PDB file of C-alpha atoms in Angstrom:
ATOM      1  CA  GLU A 193     -94.046  54.458   0.462  1.00 84.00           C
ATOM      2  CA  ASP A 194     -97.319  56.686   0.337  1.00 87.00           C
ATOM      3  CA  GLN A 195     -99.833  56.407  -2.285  1.00 91.00           C
ATOM      4  CA  VAL A 196    -102.836  58.545  -3.506  1.00 95.00           C
ATOM      5  CA  THR A 197    -105.214  56.919  -6.142  1.00 96.00           C
ATOM      6  CA  GLN A 198    -108.019  59.247  -7.176  1.00 97.00           C
ATOM      7  CA  SER A 199    -110.952  57.563  -9.467  1.00 97.00           C
ATOM      8  CA  PRO A 200    -112.641  58.278 -11.836  1.00 97.00           C
ATOM      9  CA  GLU A 201    -109.851  60.056 -13.755  1.00 95.00           C
ATOM     10  CA  ALA A 202    -112.484  62.102 -15.699  1.00 97.00           C
ATOM     11  CA  LEU A 203    -116.276  62.736 -15.134  1.00 98.00           C
ATOM     12  CA  ARG A 204    -118.905  64.021 -16.934  1.00 98.00           C
ATOM     13  CA  LEU A 205    -122.064  65.211 -15.426  1.00 98.00           C
ATOM     14  CA  GLN A 206    -125.316  66.911 -16.170  1.00 98.00           C
ATOM     15  CA  GLU A 207    -126.023  69.900 -14.171  1.00 98.00           C
ATOM     16  CA  GLY A 208    -127.827  69.150 -11.013  1.00 97.00           C
ATOM     17  CA  GLU A 209    -126.598  65.515 -11.263  1.00 97.00           C
ATOM     18  CA  SER A 210    -124.899  64.657  -7.999  1.00 98.00           C
ATOM     19  CA  SER A 211    -121.965  62.723  -8.018  1.00 98.00           C
ATOM     20  CA  SER A 212    -119.129  61.688  -5.760  1.00 98.00           C
ATOM     21  CA  LEU A 213    -115.149  61.548  -6.499  1.00 98.00           C
ATOM     22  CA  ASN A 214    -112.759  58.994  -4.521  1.00 98.00           C
ATOM     23  CA  CYS A 215    -109.647  59.114  -3.158  1.00 98.00           C
ATOM     24  CA  SER A 216    -107.936  56.078  -1.773  1.00 98.00           C
ATOM     25  CA  TYR A 217    -104.801  56.465   0.215  1.00 96.00           C
ATOM     26  CA  THR A 218    -102.041  54.384   2.031  1.00 94.00           C
ATOM     27  CA  VAL A 219     -99.893  56.583   4.227  1.00 89.00           C
ATOM     28  CA  SER A 220     -98.389  55.693   7.485  1.00 86.00           C
ATOM     29  CA  GLY A 221     -99.327  57.978  10.364  1.00 86.00           C
ATOM     30  CA  LEU A 222    -101.694  60.295   8.271  1.00 88.00           C
ATOM     31  CA  ARG A 223    -101.696  64.005   9.518  1.00 87.00           C
ATOM     32  CA  GLY A 224    -104.099  65.324   7.076  1.00 91.00           C
ATOM     33  CA  LEU A 225    -105.745  64.603   3.510  1.00 94.00           C
ATOM     34  CA  PHE A 226    -106.108  67.953   1.530  1.00 95.00           C
ATOM     35  CA  TRP A 227    -108.604  68.357  -1.510  1.00 97.00           C
ATOM     36  CA  TYR A 228    -107.832  71.178  -4.116  1.00 97.00           C
ATOM     37  CA  ARG A 229    -109.700  72.746  -7.031  1.00 97.00           C
ATOM     38  CA  GLN A 230    -107.627  73.732  -9.853  1.00 96.00           C
ATOM     39  CA  ASP A 231    -108.935  75.399 -13.204  1.00 96.00           C
ATOM     40  CA  PRO A 232    -107.165  75.323 -16.224  1.00 93.00           C
ATOM     41  CA  GLY A 233    -103.922  77.502 -16.372  1.00 92.00           C
ATOM     42  CA  LYS A 234    -104.445  78.270 -12.620  1.00 95.00           C
ATOM     43  CA  GLY A 235    -102.813  77.294  -9.417  1.00 96.00           C
ATOM     44  CA  PRO A 236    -104.776  74.713  -7.226  1.00 96.00           C
ATOM     45  CA  GLU A 237    -107.175  76.427  -4.773  1.00 96.00           C
ATOM     46  CA  PHE A 238    -107.356  74.732  -1.351  1.00 95.00           C
ATOM     47  CA  LEU A 239    -110.439  73.271  -0.302  1.00 97.00           C
ATOM     48  CA  PHE A 240    -110.365  71.301   2.521  1.00 93.00           C
ATOM     49  CA  THR A 241    -108.233  69.480   5.030  1.00 93.00           C
ATOM     50  CA  LEU A 242    -109.522  66.446   6.775  1.00 95.00           C
ATOM     51  CA  TYR A 243    -107.690  65.289   9.843  1.00 91.00           C
ATOM     52  CA  SER A 244    -109.182  62.127  11.214  1.00 91.00           C
ATOM     53  CA  ALA A 245    -111.432  59.317  10.036  1.00 94.00           C
ATOM     54  CA  GLY A 246    -114.981  60.289  10.509  1.00 96.00           C
ATOM     55  CA  GLU A 247    -114.412  64.199   9.793  1.00 96.00           C
ATOM     56  CA  GLU A 248    -116.724  65.911   7.240  1.00 97.00           C
ATOM     57  CA  LYS A 249    -116.328  69.261   5.912  1.00 97.00           C
ATOM     58  CA  GLU A 250    -118.639  71.409   3.386  1.00 97.00           C
ATOM     59  CA  LYS A 251    -118.500  74.209   1.207  1.00 95.00           C
ATOM     60  CA  GLU A 252    -121.235  75.327  -1.176  1.00 95.00           C
ATOM     61  CA  ARG A 253    -121.961  72.200  -2.846  1.00 97.00           C
ATOM     62  CA  LEU A 254    -119.132  70.348  -1.936  1.00 98.00           C
ATOM     63  CA  LYS A 255    -118.565  68.183   1.287  1.00 98.00           C
ATOM     64  CA  ALA A 256    -115.816  65.827   1.794  1.00 98.00           C
ATOM     65  CA  THR A 257    -115.840  62.668   3.932  1.00 98.00           C
ATOM     66  CA  LEU A 258    -112.781  60.800   5.269  1.00 97.00           C
ATOM     67  CA  THR A 259    -112.183  57.009   6.451  1.00 95.00           C
ATOM     68  CA  LYS A 260    -109.340  55.231   7.311  1.00 93.00           C
ATOM     69  CA  LYS A 261    -108.708  54.252   3.526  1.00 95.00           C
ATOM     70  CA  GLU A 262    -110.311  56.761   1.355  1.00 97.00           C
ATOM     71  CA  SER A 263    -112.086  60.180   1.316  1.00 98.00           C
ATOM     72  CA  PHE A 264    -114.959  61.355  -1.058  1.00 98.00           C
ATOM     73  CA  LEU A 265    -115.715  64.501  -2.382  1.00 98.00           C
ATOM     74  CA  HIS A 266    -119.708  64.773  -2.907  1.00 98.00           C
ATOM     75  CA  ILE A 267    -120.772  67.402  -5.475  1.00 98.00           C
ATOM     76  CA  THR A 268    -124.494  68.006  -4.775  1.00 98.00           C
ATOM     77  CA  ALA A 269    -126.634  69.506  -7.665  1.00 98.00           C
ATOM     78  CA  PRO A 270    -123.431  70.553  -9.461  1.00 97.00           C
ATOM     79  CA  LYS A 271    -123.446  73.922 -11.797  1.00 98.00           C
ATOM     80  CA  PRO A 272    -121.416  74.257 -14.748  1.00 97.00           C
ATOM     81  CA  GLU A 273    -118.949  76.612 -12.753  1.00 97.00           C
ATOM     82  CA  ASP A 274    -117.862  73.575 -10.727  1.00 98.00           C
ATOM     83  CA  SER A 275    -115.865  72.445 -13.575  1.00 98.00           C
ATOM     84  CA  ALA A 276    -112.415  71.816 -12.654  1.00 97.00           C
ATOM     85  CA  THR A 277    -109.961  69.497 -11.849  1.00 96.00           C
ATOM     86  CA  TYR A 278    -110.274  68.051  -8.176  1.00 97.00           C
ATOM     87  CA  LEU A 279    -106.709  67.301  -6.294  1.00 97.00           C
ATOM     88  CA  CYS A 280    -106.608  65.042  -3.411  1.00 96.00           C
ATOM     89  CA  ALA A 281    -102.981  64.670  -1.280  1.00 94.00           C
ATOM     90  CA  VAL A 282    -102.124  63.004   2.010  1.00 92.00           C
ATOM     91  CA  GLY A 283     -99.687  64.665   4.463  1.00 88.00           C
ATOM     92  CA  ARG A 284     -97.858  62.756   7.492  1.00 82.00           C
ATOM     93  CA  GLY A 285     -95.853  65.895   8.971  1.00 76.00           C
ATOM     94  CA  SER A 286     -93.039  65.360   6.668  1.00 76.00           C
ATOM     95  CA  TYR A 287     -93.459  68.616   4.896  1.00 78.00           C
ATOM     96  CA  ILE A 288     -93.801  66.898   1.365  1.00 85.00           C
ATOM     97  CA  PRO A 289     -97.806  65.716   0.943  1.00 88.00           C
ATOM     98  CA  THR A 290     -97.931  62.967  -1.925  1.00 90.00           C
ATOM     99  CA  PHE A 291    -100.694  64.282  -4.380  1.00 93.00           C
ATOM    100  CA  GLY A 292    -103.211  62.035  -6.666  1.00 94.00           C
ATOM    101  CA  ARG A 293    -103.383  62.964 -10.463  1.00 94.00           C
ATOM    102  CA  GLY A 294    -106.897  64.238  -9.993  1.00 95.00           C
ATOM    103  CA  THR A 295    -110.263  64.054 -11.336  1.00 97.00           C
ATOM    104  CA  SER A 296    -111.324  66.319 -13.884  1.00 96.00           C
ATOM    105  CA  LEU A 297    -114.937  67.070 -13.791  1.00 98.00           C
ATOM    106  CA  ILE A 298    -116.855  68.452 -16.427  1.00 98.00           C
ATOM    107  CA  VAL A 299    -120.589  69.741 -15.647  1.00 98.00           C
ATOM    108  CA  HIS A 300    -122.764  70.383 -18.588  1.00 97.00           C
ATOM    109  CA  PRO A 301    -125.454  72.825 -18.497  1.00 96.00           C
TER     110      PRO A 301
ATOM    111  CA  SER B 544    -104.085  87.201   5.322  1.00 85.00           C
ATOM    112  CA  GLN B 545    -101.489  85.501   3.277  1.00 87.00           C
ATOM    113  CA  THR B 546    -100.920  86.044  -0.360  1.00 92.00           C
ATOM    114  CA  ILE B 547     -98.466  84.303  -2.850  1.00 96.00           C
ATOM    115  CA  HIS B 548     -97.261  86.073  -5.831  1.00 96.00           C
ATOM    116  CA  GLN B 549     -95.330  84.438  -8.985  1.00 97.00           C
ATOM    117  CA  TRP B 550     -93.912  86.169 -11.769  1.00 95.00           C
ATOM    118  CA  PRO B 551     -93.943  86.076 -14.789  1.00 95.00           C
ATOM    119  CA  ALA B 552     -97.296  84.625 -15.414  1.00 96.00           C
ATOM    120  CA  THR B 553     -96.129  83.038 -18.905  1.00 96.00           C
ATOM    121  CA  LEU B 554     -92.687  82.887 -20.561  1.00 97.00           C
ATOM    122  CA  VAL B 555     -91.321  81.860 -23.811  1.00 97.00           C
ATOM    123  CA  GLN B 556     -87.548  81.185 -23.735  1.00 97.00           C
ATOM    124  CA  PRO B 557     -85.324  79.538 -26.422  1.00 98.00           C
ATOM    125  CA  VAL B 558     -83.533  76.304 -25.796  1.00 97.00           C
ATOM    126  CA  GLY B 559     -80.295  77.246 -24.131  1.00 96.00           C
ATOM    127  CA  SER B 560     -81.463  80.287 -22.422  1.00 97.00           C
ATOM    128  CA  PRO B 561     -81.283  81.109 -18.885  1.00 97.00           C
ATOM    129  CA  LEU B 562     -84.158  80.844 -16.747  1.00 97.00           C
ATOM    130  CA  SER B 563     -85.184  83.232 -13.259  1.00 97.00           C
ATOM    131  CA  LEU B 564     -88.804  82.542 -11.826  1.00 97.00           C
ATOM    132  CA  GLU B 565     -89.673  84.220  -8.857  1.00 97.00           C
ATOM    133  CA  CYS B 566     -92.135  83.684  -6.035  1.00 98.00           C
ATOM    134  CA  THR B 567     -92.819  85.552  -3.076  1.00 97.00           C
ATOM    135  CA  VAL B 568     -95.152  85.088  -0.081  1.00 96.00           C
ATOM    136  CA  GLU B 569     -96.828  87.748   2.346  1.00 95.00           C
ATOM    137  CA  GLY B 570     -98.340  87.493   5.571  1.00 93.00           C
ATOM    138  CA  THR B 571     -96.460  84.976   6.816  1.00 89.00           C
ATOM    139  CA  SER B 572     -92.929  84.173   8.504  1.00 89.00           C
ATOM    140  CA  ASN B 573     -90.548  81.290   7.954  1.00 91.00           C
ATOM    141  CA  PRO B 574     -92.815  79.472   5.638  1.00 92.00           C
ATOM    142  CA  ASN B 575     -91.677  76.140   4.019  1.00 93.00           C
ATOM    143  CA  LEU B 576     -91.496  76.946   0.374  1.00 95.00           C
ATOM    144  CA  TYR B 577     -92.014  74.402  -2.882  1.00 95.00           C
ATOM    145  CA  TRP B 578     -91.573  74.416  -6.337  1.00 96.00           C
ATOM    146  CA  TYR B 579     -93.811  71.996  -8.257  1.00 95.00           C
ATOM    147  CA  ARG B 580     -94.120  71.510 -11.958  1.00 95.00           C
ATOM    148  CA  GLN B 581     -96.934  70.405 -13.593  1.00 93.00           C
ATOM    149  CA  ALA B 582     -96.868  68.644 -17.013  1.00 84.00           C
ATOM    150  CA  ALA B 583    -100.164  68.643 -19.522  1.00 75.00           C
ATOM    151  CA  GLY B 584    -102.539  65.653 -18.158  1.00 69.00           C
ATOM    152  CA  ARG B 585     -99.902  64.697 -15.265  1.00 73.00           C
ATOM    153  CA  GLY B 586     -99.624  65.053 -11.892  1.00 84.00           C
ATOM    154  CA  LEU B 587     -97.587  67.245  -9.659  1.00 91.00           C
ATOM    155  CA  GLN B 588     -93.724  66.656  -9.677  1.00 90.00           C
ATOM    156  CA  LEU B 589     -92.046  68.465  -6.706  1.00 91.00           C
ATOM    157  CA  LEU B 590     -88.784  70.009  -7.790  1.00 94.00           C
ATOM    158  CA  PHE B 591     -87.457  71.411  -4.440  1.00 94.00           C
ATOM    159  CA  TYR B 592     -88.554  72.857  -1.076  1.00 92.00           C
ATOM    160  CA  SER B 593     -86.995  74.634   1.733  1.00 93.00           C
ATOM    161  CA  VAL B 594     -87.809  74.947   5.386  1.00 90.00           C
ATOM    162  CA  GLY B 595     -85.687  78.025   6.032  1.00 90.00           C
ATOM    163  CA  ILE B 596     -83.291  80.382   4.235  1.00 92.00           C
ATOM    164  CA  GLY B 597     -80.373  79.073   2.636  1.00 88.00           C
ATOM    165  CA  GLN B 598     -81.868  75.413   3.259  1.00 91.00           C
ATOM    166  CA  ILE B 599     -82.761  73.698  -0.371  1.00 92.00           C
ATOM    167  CA  SER B 600     -83.342  70.512  -0.855  1.00 90.00           C
ATOM    168  CA  SER B 601     -83.914  68.836  -4.429  1.00 88.00           C
ATOM    169  CA  GLU B 602     -86.169  66.047  -4.971  1.00 84.00           C
ATOM    170  CA  VAL B 603     -85.475  65.460  -8.764  1.00 80.00           C
ATOM    171  CA  PRO B 604     -82.230  65.856 -10.067  1.00 64.00           C
ATOM    172  CA  GLN B 605     -81.817  67.779 -13.359  1.00 80.00           C
ATOM    173  CA  ASN B 606     -80.613  71.162 -14.786  1.00 89.00           C
ATOM    174  CA  LEU B 607     -82.773  73.257 -12.554  1.00 94.00           C
ATOM    175  CA  SER B 608     -81.764  74.861  -9.600  1.00 95.00           C
ATOM    176  CA  ALA B 609     -83.407  77.013  -6.551  1.00 96.00           C
ATOM    177  CA  SER B 610     -82.566  79.321  -3.979  1.00 96.00           C
ATOM    178  CA  ARG B 611     -83.978  81.350  -1.052  1.00 96.00           C
ATOM    179  CA  PRO B 612     -82.239  84.581  -0.416  1.00 94.00           C
ATOM    180  CA  GLN B 613     -85.097  85.946   2.007  1.00 94.00           C
ATOM    181  CA  ASP B 614     -87.263  84.463   4.187  1.00 94.00           C
ATOM    182  CA  ARG B 615     -90.324  84.699   1.876  1.00 95.00           C
ATOM    183  CA  GLN B 616     -88.314  84.681  -1.401  1.00 97.00           C
ATOM    184  CA  PHE B 617     -88.105  81.511  -3.458  1.00 97.00           C
ATOM    185  CA  ILE B 618     -86.308  81.620  -7.164  1.00 97.00           C
ATOM    186  CA  LEU B 619     -86.236  78.978  -9.368  1.00 97.00           C
ATOM    187  CA  SER B 620     -83.308  78.921 -11.878  1.00 96.00           C
ATOM    188  CA  SER B 621     -81.580  77.572 -14.960  1.00 96.00           C
ATOM    189  CA  LYS B 622     -78.282  78.189 -16.913  1.00 96.00           C
ATOM    190  CA  LYS B 623     -79.603  76.521 -19.938  1.00 96.00           C
ATOM    191  CA  LEU B 624     -82.988  75.620 -20.434  1.00 96.00           C
ATOM    192  CA  LEU B 625     -84.099  72.248 -22.113  1.00 94.00           C
ATOM    193  CA  LEU B 626     -87.360  71.668 -24.313  1.00 94.00           C
ATOM    194  CA  SER B 627     -88.167  69.300 -21.601  1.00 91.00           C
ATOM    195  CA  ASP B 628     -88.343  72.231 -19.257  1.00 93.00           C
ATOM    196  CA  SER B 629     -91.570  73.735 -20.721  1.00 93.00           C
ATOM    197  CA  GLY B 630     -94.121  73.000 -18.329  1.00 94.00           C
ATOM    198  CA  PHE B 631     -96.561  74.842 -15.863  1.00 96.00           C
ATOM    199  CA  TYR B 632     -94.703  76.016 -12.594  1.00 97.00           C
ATOM    200  CA  LEU B 633     -96.152  76.370  -9.265  1.00 97.00           C
ATOM    201  CA  CYS B 634     -94.742  77.764  -6.288  1.00 98.00           C
ATOM    202  CA  ALA B 635     -96.457  76.478  -2.953  1.00 96.00           C
ATOM    203  CA  TRP B 636     -96.224  77.374   0.729  1.00 94.00           C
ATOM    204  CA  SER B 637     -96.824  75.539   3.667  1.00 91.00           C
ATOM    205  CA  THR B 638     -96.903  76.574   7.892  1.00 86.00           C
ATOM    206  CA  PRO B 639     -93.454  76.374   9.367  1.00 78.00           C
ATOM    207  CA  SER B 640     -94.627  73.652  11.890  1.00 70.00           C
ATOM    208  CA  GLY B 641     -95.031  70.978   9.407  1.00 59.00           C
ATOM    209  CA  LEU B 642     -97.678  69.173  11.120  1.00 63.00           C
ATOM    210  CA  THR B 643    -100.297  68.845   8.639  1.00 63.00           C
ATOM    211  CA  ASP B 644     -98.790  69.877   5.419  1.00 72.00           C
ATOM    212  CA  THR B 645    -101.496  71.754   4.092  1.00 83.00           C
ATOM    213  CA  GLN B 646     -99.789  73.920   1.217  1.00 90.00           C
ATOM    214  CA  TYR B 647    -101.335  77.068  -0.679  1.00 93.00           C
ATOM    215  CA  PHE B 648    -100.034  77.246  -4.328  1.00 97.00           C
ATOM    216  CA  GLY B 649     -99.532  80.409  -6.254  1.00 97.00           C
ATOM    217  CA  PRO B 650    -100.933  81.386  -9.511  1.00 97.00           C
ATOM    218  CA  GLY B 651     -98.372  79.613 -11.381  1.00 96.00           C
ATOM    219  CA  THR B 652     -95.855  80.493 -14.428  1.00 97.00           C
ATOM    220  CA  ARG B 653     -96.387  78.822 -17.943  1.00 96.00           C
ATOM    221  CA  LEU B 654     -92.952  78.182 -19.322  1.00 96.00           C
ATOM    222  CA  THR B 655     -92.615  77.296 -23.168  1.00 96.00           C
ATOM    223  CA  VAL B 656     -89.057  76.437 -24.177  1.00 96.00           C
ATOM    224  CA  LEU B 657     -88.491  76.325 -28.160  1.00 96.00           C
TER     225      LEU B 657
END
């Protein structure tokens, strides 16, 4: 059974304080690992898909990396507008990805 | 570019009343379509998915049903709502190849059953 575990469940940062969110996964035949951002009361917004170990992708202050067992979402010099819940999911080409429960990030000014 | 719409955005319904939530996708053909429910403080629960018109797979047995009357239209229904049906309902689509399962979500419908 595919499993995705995200840690920490919640993270509070000061503006400018860089940190990382972790997504550990167990999946047979990984086809893609996905990161989403979800603001309160809104649908998840797609951020990245990573396909193989060693791959990295960046978008503004966010950088996602992938190993064979986990993915990290690095947030560099975060701003209050980066506050959101970040969701991780894995897919193996079965039409149904497996989602983690998310990490709630709050960035204080 | 592709766009996904959901309506209504919010809905307050009494227990025992019917439900119809609609989702449409623009800018793509034969997408895979999904209905999820997200309860407060909990993860995404997959309810239904569809890989084509008239093809519906149910992941959770309950009083909800789904239909796909057109290629890019997905409807979530109930004949009689329960209190436990309250939640945030999300529609999503993915490319028909299903090679990576990247999903794109709609804005969601907040359902409150009283």
